[in-house]
Short mmCIF file of C-alpha atoms and ligand atoms in Angstrom, two decimals:
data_model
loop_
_atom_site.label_atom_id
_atom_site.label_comp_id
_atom_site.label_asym_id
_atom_site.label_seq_id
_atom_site.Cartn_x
_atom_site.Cartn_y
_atom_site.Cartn_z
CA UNK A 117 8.90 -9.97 -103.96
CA UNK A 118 7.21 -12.88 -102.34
CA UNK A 119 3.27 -13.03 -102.54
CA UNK A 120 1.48 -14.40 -99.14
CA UNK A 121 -1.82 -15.35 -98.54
CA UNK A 122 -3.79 -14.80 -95.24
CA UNK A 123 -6.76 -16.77 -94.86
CA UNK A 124 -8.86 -15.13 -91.86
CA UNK A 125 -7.07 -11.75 -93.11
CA UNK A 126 -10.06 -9.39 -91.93
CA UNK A 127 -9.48 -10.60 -88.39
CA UNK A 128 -7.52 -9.34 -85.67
CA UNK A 129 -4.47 -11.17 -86.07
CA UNK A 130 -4.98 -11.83 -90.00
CA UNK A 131 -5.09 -7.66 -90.23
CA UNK A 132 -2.03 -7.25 -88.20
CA UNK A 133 -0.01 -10.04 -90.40
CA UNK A 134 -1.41 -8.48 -93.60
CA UNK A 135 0.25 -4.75 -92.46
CA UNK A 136 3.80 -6.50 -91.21
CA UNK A 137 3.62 -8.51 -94.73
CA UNK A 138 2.96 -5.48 -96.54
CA UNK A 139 5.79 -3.50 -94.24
CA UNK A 140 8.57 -5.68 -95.66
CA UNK A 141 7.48 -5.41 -99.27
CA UNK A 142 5.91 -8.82 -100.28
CA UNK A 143 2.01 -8.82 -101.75
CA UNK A 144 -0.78 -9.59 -99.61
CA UNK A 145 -4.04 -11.74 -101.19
CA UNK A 146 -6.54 -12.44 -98.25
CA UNK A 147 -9.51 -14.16 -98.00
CA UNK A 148 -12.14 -14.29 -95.45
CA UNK A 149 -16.13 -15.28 -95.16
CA UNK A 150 -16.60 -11.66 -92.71
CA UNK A 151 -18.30 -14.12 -89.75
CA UNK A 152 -16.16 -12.77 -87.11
CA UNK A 153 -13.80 -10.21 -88.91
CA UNK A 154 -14.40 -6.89 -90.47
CA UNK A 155 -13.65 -4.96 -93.47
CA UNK A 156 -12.60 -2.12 -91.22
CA UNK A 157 -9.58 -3.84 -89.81
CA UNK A 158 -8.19 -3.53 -93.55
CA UNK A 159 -9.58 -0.11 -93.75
CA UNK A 160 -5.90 1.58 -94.41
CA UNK A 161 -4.47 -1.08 -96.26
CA UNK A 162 -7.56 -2.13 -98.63
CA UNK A 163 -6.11 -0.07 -101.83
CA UNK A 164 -2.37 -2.57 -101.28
CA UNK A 165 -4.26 -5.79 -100.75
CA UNK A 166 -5.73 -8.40 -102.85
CA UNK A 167 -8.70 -9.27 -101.42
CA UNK A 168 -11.58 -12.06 -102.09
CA UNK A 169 -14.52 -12.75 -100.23
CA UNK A 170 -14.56 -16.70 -99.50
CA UNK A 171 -15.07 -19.18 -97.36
CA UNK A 172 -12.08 -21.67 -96.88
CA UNK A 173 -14.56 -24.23 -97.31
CA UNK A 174 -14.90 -23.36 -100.96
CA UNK A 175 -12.00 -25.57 -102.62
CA UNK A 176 -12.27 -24.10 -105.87
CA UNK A 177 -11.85 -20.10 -104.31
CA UNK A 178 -9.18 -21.63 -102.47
CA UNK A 179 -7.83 -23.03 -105.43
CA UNK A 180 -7.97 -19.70 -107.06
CA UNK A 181 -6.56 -17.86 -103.81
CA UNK A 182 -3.19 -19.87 -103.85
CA UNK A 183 -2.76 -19.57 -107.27
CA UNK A 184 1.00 -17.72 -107.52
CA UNK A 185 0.90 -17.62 -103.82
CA UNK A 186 4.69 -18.25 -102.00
CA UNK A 187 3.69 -18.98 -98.41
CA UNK A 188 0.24 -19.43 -96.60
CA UNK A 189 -0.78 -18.20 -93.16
CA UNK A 190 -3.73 -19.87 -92.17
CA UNK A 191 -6.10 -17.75 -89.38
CA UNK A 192 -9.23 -18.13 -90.99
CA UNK A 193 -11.01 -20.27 -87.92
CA UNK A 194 -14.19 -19.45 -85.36
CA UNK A 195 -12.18 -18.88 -82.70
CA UNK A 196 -13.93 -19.45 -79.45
CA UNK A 197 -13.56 -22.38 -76.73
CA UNK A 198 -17.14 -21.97 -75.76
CA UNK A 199 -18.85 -21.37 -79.15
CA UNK A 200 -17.36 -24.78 -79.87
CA UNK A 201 -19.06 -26.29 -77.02
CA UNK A 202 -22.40 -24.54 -78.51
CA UNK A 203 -21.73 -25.46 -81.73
CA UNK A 204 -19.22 -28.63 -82.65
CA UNK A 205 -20.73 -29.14 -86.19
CA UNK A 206 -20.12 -24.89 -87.21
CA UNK A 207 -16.50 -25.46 -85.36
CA UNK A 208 -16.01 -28.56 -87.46
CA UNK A 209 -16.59 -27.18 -90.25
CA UNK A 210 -14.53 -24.06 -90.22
CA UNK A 211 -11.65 -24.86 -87.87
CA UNK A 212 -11.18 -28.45 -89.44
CA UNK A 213 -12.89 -29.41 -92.76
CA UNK A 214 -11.41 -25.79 -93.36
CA UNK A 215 -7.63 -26.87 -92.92
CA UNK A 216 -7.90 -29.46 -94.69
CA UNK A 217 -9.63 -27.59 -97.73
CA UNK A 218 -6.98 -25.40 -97.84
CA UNK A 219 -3.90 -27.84 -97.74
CA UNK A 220 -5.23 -29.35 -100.50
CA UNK A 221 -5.69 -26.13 -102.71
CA UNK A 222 -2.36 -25.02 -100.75
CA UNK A 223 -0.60 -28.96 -102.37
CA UNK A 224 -2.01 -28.65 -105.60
CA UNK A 225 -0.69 -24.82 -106.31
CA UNK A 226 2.85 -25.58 -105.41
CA UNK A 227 2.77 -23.13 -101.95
CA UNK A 228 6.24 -23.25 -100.74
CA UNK A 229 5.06 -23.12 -96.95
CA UNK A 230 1.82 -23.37 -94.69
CA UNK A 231 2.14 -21.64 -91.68
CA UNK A 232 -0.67 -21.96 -88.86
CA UNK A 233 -2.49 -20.66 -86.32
CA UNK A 234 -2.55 -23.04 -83.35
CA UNK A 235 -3.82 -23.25 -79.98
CA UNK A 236 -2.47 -23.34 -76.78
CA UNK A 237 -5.97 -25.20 -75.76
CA UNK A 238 -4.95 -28.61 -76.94
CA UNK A 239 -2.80 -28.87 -73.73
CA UNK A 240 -6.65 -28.79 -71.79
CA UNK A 241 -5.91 -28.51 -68.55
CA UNK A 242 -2.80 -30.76 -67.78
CA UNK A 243 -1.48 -29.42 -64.75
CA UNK A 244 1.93 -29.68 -65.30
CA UNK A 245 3.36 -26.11 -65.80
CA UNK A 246 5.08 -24.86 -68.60
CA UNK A 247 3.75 -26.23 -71.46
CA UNK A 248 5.65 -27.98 -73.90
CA UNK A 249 5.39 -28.88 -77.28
CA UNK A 250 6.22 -32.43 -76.25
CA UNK A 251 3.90 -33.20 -73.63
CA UNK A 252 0.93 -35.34 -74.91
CA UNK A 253 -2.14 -32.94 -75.68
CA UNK A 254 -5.02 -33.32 -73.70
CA UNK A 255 -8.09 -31.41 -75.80
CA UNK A 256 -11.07 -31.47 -74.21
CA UNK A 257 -13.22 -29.07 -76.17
CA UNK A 258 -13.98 -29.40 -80.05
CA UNK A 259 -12.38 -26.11 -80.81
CA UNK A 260 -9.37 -27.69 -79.45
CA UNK A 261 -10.46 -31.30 -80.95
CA UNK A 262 -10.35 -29.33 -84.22
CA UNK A 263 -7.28 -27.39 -83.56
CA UNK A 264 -5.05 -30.13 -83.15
CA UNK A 265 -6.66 -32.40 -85.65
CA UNK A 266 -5.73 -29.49 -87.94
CA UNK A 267 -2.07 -29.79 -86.50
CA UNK A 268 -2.13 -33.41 -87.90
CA UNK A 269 -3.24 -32.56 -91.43
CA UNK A 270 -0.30 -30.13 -91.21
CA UNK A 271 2.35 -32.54 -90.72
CA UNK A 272 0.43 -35.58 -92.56
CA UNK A 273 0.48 -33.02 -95.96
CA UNK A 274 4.51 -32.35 -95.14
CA UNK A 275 5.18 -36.11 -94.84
CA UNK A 276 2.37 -37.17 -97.45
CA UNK A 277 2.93 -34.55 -99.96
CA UNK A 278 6.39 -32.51 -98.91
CA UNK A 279 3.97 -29.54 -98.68
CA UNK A 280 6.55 -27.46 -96.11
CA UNK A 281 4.05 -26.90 -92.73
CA UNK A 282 4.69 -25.29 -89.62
CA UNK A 283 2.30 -25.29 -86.47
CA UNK A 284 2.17 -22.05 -84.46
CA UNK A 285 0.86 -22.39 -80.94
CA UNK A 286 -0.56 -18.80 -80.32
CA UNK A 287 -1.26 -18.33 -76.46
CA UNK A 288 -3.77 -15.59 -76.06
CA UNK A 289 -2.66 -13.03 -78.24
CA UNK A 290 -3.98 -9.76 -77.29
CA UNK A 291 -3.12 -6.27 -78.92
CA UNK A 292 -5.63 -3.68 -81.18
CA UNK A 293 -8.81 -4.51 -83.40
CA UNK A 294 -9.13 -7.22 -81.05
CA UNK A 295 -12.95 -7.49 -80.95
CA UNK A 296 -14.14 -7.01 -78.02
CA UNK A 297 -18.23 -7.19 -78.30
CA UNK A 298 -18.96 -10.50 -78.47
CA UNK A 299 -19.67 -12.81 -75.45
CA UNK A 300 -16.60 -15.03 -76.48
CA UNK A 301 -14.29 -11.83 -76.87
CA UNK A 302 -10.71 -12.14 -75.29
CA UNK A 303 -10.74 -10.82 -71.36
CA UNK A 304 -8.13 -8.33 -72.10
CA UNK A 305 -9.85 -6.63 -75.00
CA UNK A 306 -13.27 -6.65 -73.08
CA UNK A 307 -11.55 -5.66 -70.18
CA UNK A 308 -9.92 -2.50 -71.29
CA UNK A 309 -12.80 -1.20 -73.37
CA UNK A 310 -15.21 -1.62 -70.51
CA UNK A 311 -13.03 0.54 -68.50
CA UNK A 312 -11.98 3.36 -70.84
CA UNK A 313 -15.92 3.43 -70.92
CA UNK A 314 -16.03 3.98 -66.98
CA UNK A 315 -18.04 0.21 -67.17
CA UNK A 316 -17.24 -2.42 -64.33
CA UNK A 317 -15.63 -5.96 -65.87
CA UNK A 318 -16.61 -9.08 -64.36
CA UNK A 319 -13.84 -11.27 -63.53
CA UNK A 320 -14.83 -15.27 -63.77
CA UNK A 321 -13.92 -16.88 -60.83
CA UNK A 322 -11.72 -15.55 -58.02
CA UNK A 323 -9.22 -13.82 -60.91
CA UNK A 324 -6.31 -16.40 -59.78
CA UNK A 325 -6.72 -18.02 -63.00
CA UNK A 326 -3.56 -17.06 -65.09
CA UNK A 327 -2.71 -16.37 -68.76
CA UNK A 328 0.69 -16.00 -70.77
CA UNK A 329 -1.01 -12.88 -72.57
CA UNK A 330 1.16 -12.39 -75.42
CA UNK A 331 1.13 -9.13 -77.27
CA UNK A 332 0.09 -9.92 -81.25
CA UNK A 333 3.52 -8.03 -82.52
CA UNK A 334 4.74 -11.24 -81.04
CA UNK A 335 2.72 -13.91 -83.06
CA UNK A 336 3.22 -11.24 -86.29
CA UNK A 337 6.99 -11.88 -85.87
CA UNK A 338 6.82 -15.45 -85.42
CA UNK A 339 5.11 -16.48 -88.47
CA UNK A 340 7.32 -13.90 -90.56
CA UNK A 341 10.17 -16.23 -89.22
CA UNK A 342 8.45 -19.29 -90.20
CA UNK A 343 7.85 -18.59 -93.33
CA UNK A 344 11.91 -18.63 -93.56
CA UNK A 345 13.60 -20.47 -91.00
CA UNK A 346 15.13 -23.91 -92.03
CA UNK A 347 13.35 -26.62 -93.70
CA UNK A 348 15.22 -28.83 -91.05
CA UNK A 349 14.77 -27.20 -87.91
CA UNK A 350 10.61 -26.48 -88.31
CA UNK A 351 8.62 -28.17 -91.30
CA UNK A 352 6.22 -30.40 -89.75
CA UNK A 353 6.56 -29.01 -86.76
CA UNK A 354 4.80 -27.43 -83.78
CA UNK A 355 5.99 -24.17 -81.56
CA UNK A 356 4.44 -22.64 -79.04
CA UNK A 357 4.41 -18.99 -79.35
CA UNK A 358 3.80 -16.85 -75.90
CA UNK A 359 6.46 -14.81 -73.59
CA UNK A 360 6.71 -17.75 -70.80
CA UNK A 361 5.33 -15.52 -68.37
CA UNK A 362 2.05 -15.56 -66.91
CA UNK A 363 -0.54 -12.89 -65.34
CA UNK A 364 -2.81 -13.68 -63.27
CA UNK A 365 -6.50 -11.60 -63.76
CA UNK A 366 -6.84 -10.18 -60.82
CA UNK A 367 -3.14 -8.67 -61.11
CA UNK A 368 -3.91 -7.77 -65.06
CA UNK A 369 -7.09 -5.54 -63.70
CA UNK A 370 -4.97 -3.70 -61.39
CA UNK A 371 -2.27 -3.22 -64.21
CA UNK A 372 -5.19 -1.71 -66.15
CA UNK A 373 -6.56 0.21 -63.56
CA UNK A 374 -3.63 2.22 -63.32
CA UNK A 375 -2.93 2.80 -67.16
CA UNK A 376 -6.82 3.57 -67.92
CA UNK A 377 -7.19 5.53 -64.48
CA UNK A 378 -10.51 3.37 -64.16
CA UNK A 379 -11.04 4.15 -60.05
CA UNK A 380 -13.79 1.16 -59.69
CA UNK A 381 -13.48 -2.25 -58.61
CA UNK A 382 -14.20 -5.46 -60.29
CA UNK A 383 -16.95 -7.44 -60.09
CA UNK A 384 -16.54 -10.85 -59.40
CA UNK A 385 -18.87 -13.76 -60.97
CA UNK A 386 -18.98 -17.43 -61.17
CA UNK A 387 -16.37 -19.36 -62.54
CA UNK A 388 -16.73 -20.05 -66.12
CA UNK A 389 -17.23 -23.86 -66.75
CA UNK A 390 -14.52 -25.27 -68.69
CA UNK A 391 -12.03 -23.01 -68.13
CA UNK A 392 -7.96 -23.68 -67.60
CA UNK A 393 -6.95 -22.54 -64.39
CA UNK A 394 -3.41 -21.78 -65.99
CA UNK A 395 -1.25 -21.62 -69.00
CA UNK A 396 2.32 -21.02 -69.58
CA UNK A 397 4.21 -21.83 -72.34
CA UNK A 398 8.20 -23.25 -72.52
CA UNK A 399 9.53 -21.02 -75.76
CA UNK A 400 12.55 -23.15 -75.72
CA UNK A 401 11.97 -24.50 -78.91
CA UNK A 402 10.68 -21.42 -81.00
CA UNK A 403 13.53 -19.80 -79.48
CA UNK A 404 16.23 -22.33 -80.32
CA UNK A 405 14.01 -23.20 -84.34
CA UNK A 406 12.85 -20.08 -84.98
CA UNK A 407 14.95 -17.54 -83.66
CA UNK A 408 11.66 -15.93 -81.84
CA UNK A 409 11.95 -13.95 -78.88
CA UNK A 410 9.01 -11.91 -77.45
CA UNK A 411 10.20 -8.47 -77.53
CA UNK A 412 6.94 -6.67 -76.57
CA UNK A 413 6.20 -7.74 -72.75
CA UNK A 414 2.39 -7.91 -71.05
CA UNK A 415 2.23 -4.04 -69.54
CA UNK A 416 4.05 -2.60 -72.88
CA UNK A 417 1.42 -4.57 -74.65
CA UNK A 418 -1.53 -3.43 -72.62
CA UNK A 419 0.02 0.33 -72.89
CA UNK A 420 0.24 -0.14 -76.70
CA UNK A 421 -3.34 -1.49 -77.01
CA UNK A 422 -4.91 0.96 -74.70
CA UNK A 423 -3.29 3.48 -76.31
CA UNK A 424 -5.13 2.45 -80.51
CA UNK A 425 -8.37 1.67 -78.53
CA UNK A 426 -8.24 5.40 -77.35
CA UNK A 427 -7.38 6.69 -80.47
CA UNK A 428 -10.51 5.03 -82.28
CA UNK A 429 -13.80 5.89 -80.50
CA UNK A 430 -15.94 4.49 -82.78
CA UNK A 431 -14.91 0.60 -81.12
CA UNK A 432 -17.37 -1.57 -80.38
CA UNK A 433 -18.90 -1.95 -76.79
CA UNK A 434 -18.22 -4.87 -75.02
CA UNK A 435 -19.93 -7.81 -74.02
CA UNK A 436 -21.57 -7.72 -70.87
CA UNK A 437 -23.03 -11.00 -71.22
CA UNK A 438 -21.45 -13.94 -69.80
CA UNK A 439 -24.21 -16.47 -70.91
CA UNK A 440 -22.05 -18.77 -72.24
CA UNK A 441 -22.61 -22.75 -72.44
CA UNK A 442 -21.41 -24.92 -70.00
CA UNK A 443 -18.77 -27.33 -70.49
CA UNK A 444 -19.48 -30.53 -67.86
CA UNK A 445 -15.56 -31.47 -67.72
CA UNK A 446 -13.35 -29.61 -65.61
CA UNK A 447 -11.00 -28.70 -68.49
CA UNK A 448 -10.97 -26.34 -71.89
P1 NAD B 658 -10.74 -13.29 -85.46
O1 NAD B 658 -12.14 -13.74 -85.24
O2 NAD B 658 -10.47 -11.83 -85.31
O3 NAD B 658 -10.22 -13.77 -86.90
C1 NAD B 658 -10.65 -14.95 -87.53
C2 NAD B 658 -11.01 -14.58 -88.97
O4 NAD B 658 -11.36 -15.77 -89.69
C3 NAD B 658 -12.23 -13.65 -89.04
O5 NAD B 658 -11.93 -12.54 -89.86
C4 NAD B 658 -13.34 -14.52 -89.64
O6 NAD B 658 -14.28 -13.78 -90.38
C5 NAD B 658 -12.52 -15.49 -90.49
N1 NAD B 658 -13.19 -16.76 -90.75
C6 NAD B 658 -13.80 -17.61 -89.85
N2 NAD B 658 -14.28 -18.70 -90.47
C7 NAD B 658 -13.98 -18.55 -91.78
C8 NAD B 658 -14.22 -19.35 -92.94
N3 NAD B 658 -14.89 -20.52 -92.86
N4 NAD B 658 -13.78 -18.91 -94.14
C9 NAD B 658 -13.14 -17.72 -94.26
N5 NAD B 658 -12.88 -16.92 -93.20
C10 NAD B 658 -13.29 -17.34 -91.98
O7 NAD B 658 -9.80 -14.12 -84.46
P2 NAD B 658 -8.24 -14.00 -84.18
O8 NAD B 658 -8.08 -13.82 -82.72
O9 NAD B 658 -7.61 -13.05 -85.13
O10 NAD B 658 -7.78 -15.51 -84.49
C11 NAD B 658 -7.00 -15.83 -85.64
C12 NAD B 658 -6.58 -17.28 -85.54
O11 NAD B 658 -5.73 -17.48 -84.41
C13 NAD B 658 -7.73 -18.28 -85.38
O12 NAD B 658 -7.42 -19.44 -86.12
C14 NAD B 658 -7.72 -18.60 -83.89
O13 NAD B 658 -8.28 -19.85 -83.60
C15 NAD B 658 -6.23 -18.57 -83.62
N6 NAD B 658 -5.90 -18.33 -82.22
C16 NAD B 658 -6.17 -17.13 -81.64
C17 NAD B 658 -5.82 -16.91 -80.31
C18 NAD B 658 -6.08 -15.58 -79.63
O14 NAD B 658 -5.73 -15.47 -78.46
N7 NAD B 658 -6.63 -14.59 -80.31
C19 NAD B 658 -5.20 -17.92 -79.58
C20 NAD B 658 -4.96 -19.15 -80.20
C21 NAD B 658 -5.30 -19.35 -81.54
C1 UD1 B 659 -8.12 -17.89 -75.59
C2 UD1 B 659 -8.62 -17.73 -77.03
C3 UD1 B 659 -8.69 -19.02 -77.76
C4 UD1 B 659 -7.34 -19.64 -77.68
C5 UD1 B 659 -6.96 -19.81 -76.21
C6 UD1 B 659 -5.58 -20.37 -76.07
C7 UD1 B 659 -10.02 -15.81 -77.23
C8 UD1 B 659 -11.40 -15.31 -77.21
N1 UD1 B 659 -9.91 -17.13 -77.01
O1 UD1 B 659 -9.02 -18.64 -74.75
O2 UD1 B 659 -9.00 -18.81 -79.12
O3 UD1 B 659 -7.32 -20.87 -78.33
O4 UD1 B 659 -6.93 -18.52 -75.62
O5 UD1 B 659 -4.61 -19.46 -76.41
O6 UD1 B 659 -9.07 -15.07 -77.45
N2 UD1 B 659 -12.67 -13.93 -68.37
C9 UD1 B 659 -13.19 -13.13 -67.37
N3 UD1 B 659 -14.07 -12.15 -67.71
C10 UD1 B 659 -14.46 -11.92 -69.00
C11 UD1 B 659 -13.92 -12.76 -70.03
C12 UD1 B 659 -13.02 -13.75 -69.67
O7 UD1 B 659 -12.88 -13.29 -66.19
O8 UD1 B 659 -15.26 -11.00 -69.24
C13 UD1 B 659 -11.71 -14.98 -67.98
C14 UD1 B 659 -12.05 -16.35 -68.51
O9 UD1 B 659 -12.94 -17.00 -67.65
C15 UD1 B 659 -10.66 -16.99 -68.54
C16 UD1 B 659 -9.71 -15.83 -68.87
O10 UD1 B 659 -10.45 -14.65 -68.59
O11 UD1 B 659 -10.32 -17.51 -67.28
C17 UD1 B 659 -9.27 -15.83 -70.32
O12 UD1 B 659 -10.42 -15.97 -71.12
P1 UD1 B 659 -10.43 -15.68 -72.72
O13 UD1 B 659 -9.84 -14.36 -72.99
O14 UD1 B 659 -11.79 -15.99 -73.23
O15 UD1 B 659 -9.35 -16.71 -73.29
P2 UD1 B 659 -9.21 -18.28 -73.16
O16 UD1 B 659 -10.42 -18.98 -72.79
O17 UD1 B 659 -8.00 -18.47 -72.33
#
């Protein structure tokens, strides 16, 4: 039985991973400071799970958390393009000084592998469609900064230290316990929850902006496989992890109008400064390293989602606000 730890565990994706961990047998620690996740995402699984309140920034909790631990996957981060903008030094902190706090408790405790949670944003806005792992990154905001700074560490501990590290390019991952009431929530999980609520969404923009939404059992089964694929193929390496397809917003709202029978129309608002006006990722290479394949596409994804936040009517409201800072380049 193999013991993982998730750093970030009581967040959306770091709840998800804990439950697929658990679901194949192995022991789940987790640690997480409670800034942006909740207890309540572990709510079913808190009697199976070992879990310590800490802040990755704390080297000796870290220390303690990897103690015995087999593999590492690393979510803990404040996950928000804009907040960055807001606050760099906060983003720093967390998304960065974090990483690195952890590698080195992760080095020193003899973790076999450090898988983590990437970012599609250090593309920025390159035009050139899809994405691939070997174009030259282009990050533009510090949460991106941070993210791929964080990719470096990764690969500096492998070659530095042999500490096995794979980088996981998540590409909006949408799916249940996604938050959606803050004003940096994911569109998709503010989206639905407005409507199931009869509330109109605001769409940013003229809604031709497109994502490669990918549903979280996707990014779940990715970093199970990169825990174990071969040494060779992906340790210090980098994989973006999507469907390679994209939706645009204007077609996702009428996808959702017909699943949530939401009869309105969307409002439409000003473009939100700094955003990408696309993403779409190449999976060649996860495909070919990892064995991944996305087998949960967009609408079965949406269905899925719509169908837990139905089921738990004590969810949060969503942000209406969009007061969110401005970002003076053209790119995220
Ligand atoms: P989330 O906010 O639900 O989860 C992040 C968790 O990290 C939260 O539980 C939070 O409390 C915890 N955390 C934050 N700072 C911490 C710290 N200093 N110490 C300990 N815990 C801390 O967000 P999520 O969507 O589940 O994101 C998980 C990871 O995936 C993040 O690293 C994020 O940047 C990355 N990511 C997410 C997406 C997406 O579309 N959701 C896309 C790309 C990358
Ligand atoms: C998301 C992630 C980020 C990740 C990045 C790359 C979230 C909150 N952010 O950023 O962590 O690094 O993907 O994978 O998950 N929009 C609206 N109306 C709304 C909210 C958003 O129109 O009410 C628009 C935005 O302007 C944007 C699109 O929806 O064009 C997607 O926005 P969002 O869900 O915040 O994700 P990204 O910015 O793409």
């Amino acid at each position: 039985m193999a013991k993982y730890l998730i750093t970030g565990i009581a967040g959306f994706i770091g709840s998800s991973l804990a439950r697929a961990v658990l679901a194949q047998g192995d022991q789940v620690r987790g640690v997480d400071n409670l800034s942006t996740g909740k207890l309540e995402n572990l709510d079913d699984i808190s009697g199976r799970i070992d879990f310590q309140r800490a802040d990755i920034l704390d080297l000796a909790a870290m220390q303690t958390a990897c103690r015995g631990v087999d593999y590492v996957l690393h979510q803990a981060a404040v996950p928000s393009v804009p907040r960055s903008v807001l606050d760099p030094m906060e983003n720093n902190r967390s998304n960065l000084d974090g990483t690195l706090t952890l590698l080195l408790a992760a080095r020193d405790a003899g973790v076999k592998r450090v898988v983590f949670a990437a970012s599609s944003s250090v593309y920025g806005d390159t035009p050139v469609l899809p994405k691939r792992e070997d174009m030259p990154p282009r990050p533009v905001s510090p949460y991106a900064v941070a993210k791929l700074a964080s990719e470096y560490y990764m690969t500096s501990f492998y070659r530095c230290y042999g500490l096995e590290t794979v980088c996981l390019r998540y590409f909006n991952i949408f799916g249940p316990r996604q938050d959606p009431s803050s004003p940096y929530s994911g569109v998709l999980a503010k989206f639905i929850t407005q409507m199931l609520r009869g509330e109109t969404p605001t769409i940013f923009g003229d809604g031709k902006q497109s994502r490669d939404f990918t549903y979280i059992e996707n990014a779940v089964a990715a970093n199970l496989l990169a825990c174990h694929a071969p040494a060779n193929l992906v340790v210090g390496g980098v994989f973006n992890i999507a469907t390679g397809k994209r939706t645009d917003l204007n077609e996702a709202f009428q996808i959702l109008k017909r699943l949530t029978g939401f009869s309105g129309n969307a409002e439409y608002g000003p473009e939100r400064a700094g955003d990408v006006k696309h993403s779409l990722a190449d999976i060649t290479r996860a495909r070919e390293c990892l064995g991944y394949a996305p087998t949960v596409q967009f609408e079965e994804g949406l269905r899925l989602t719509l169908e837990w936040y139905r089921g738990n009517a004590s969810i949060p409201k969503a942000s209406q606000t969009s007061k969110i800072p401005e970002i003076v380049s053209s790119n995220s």
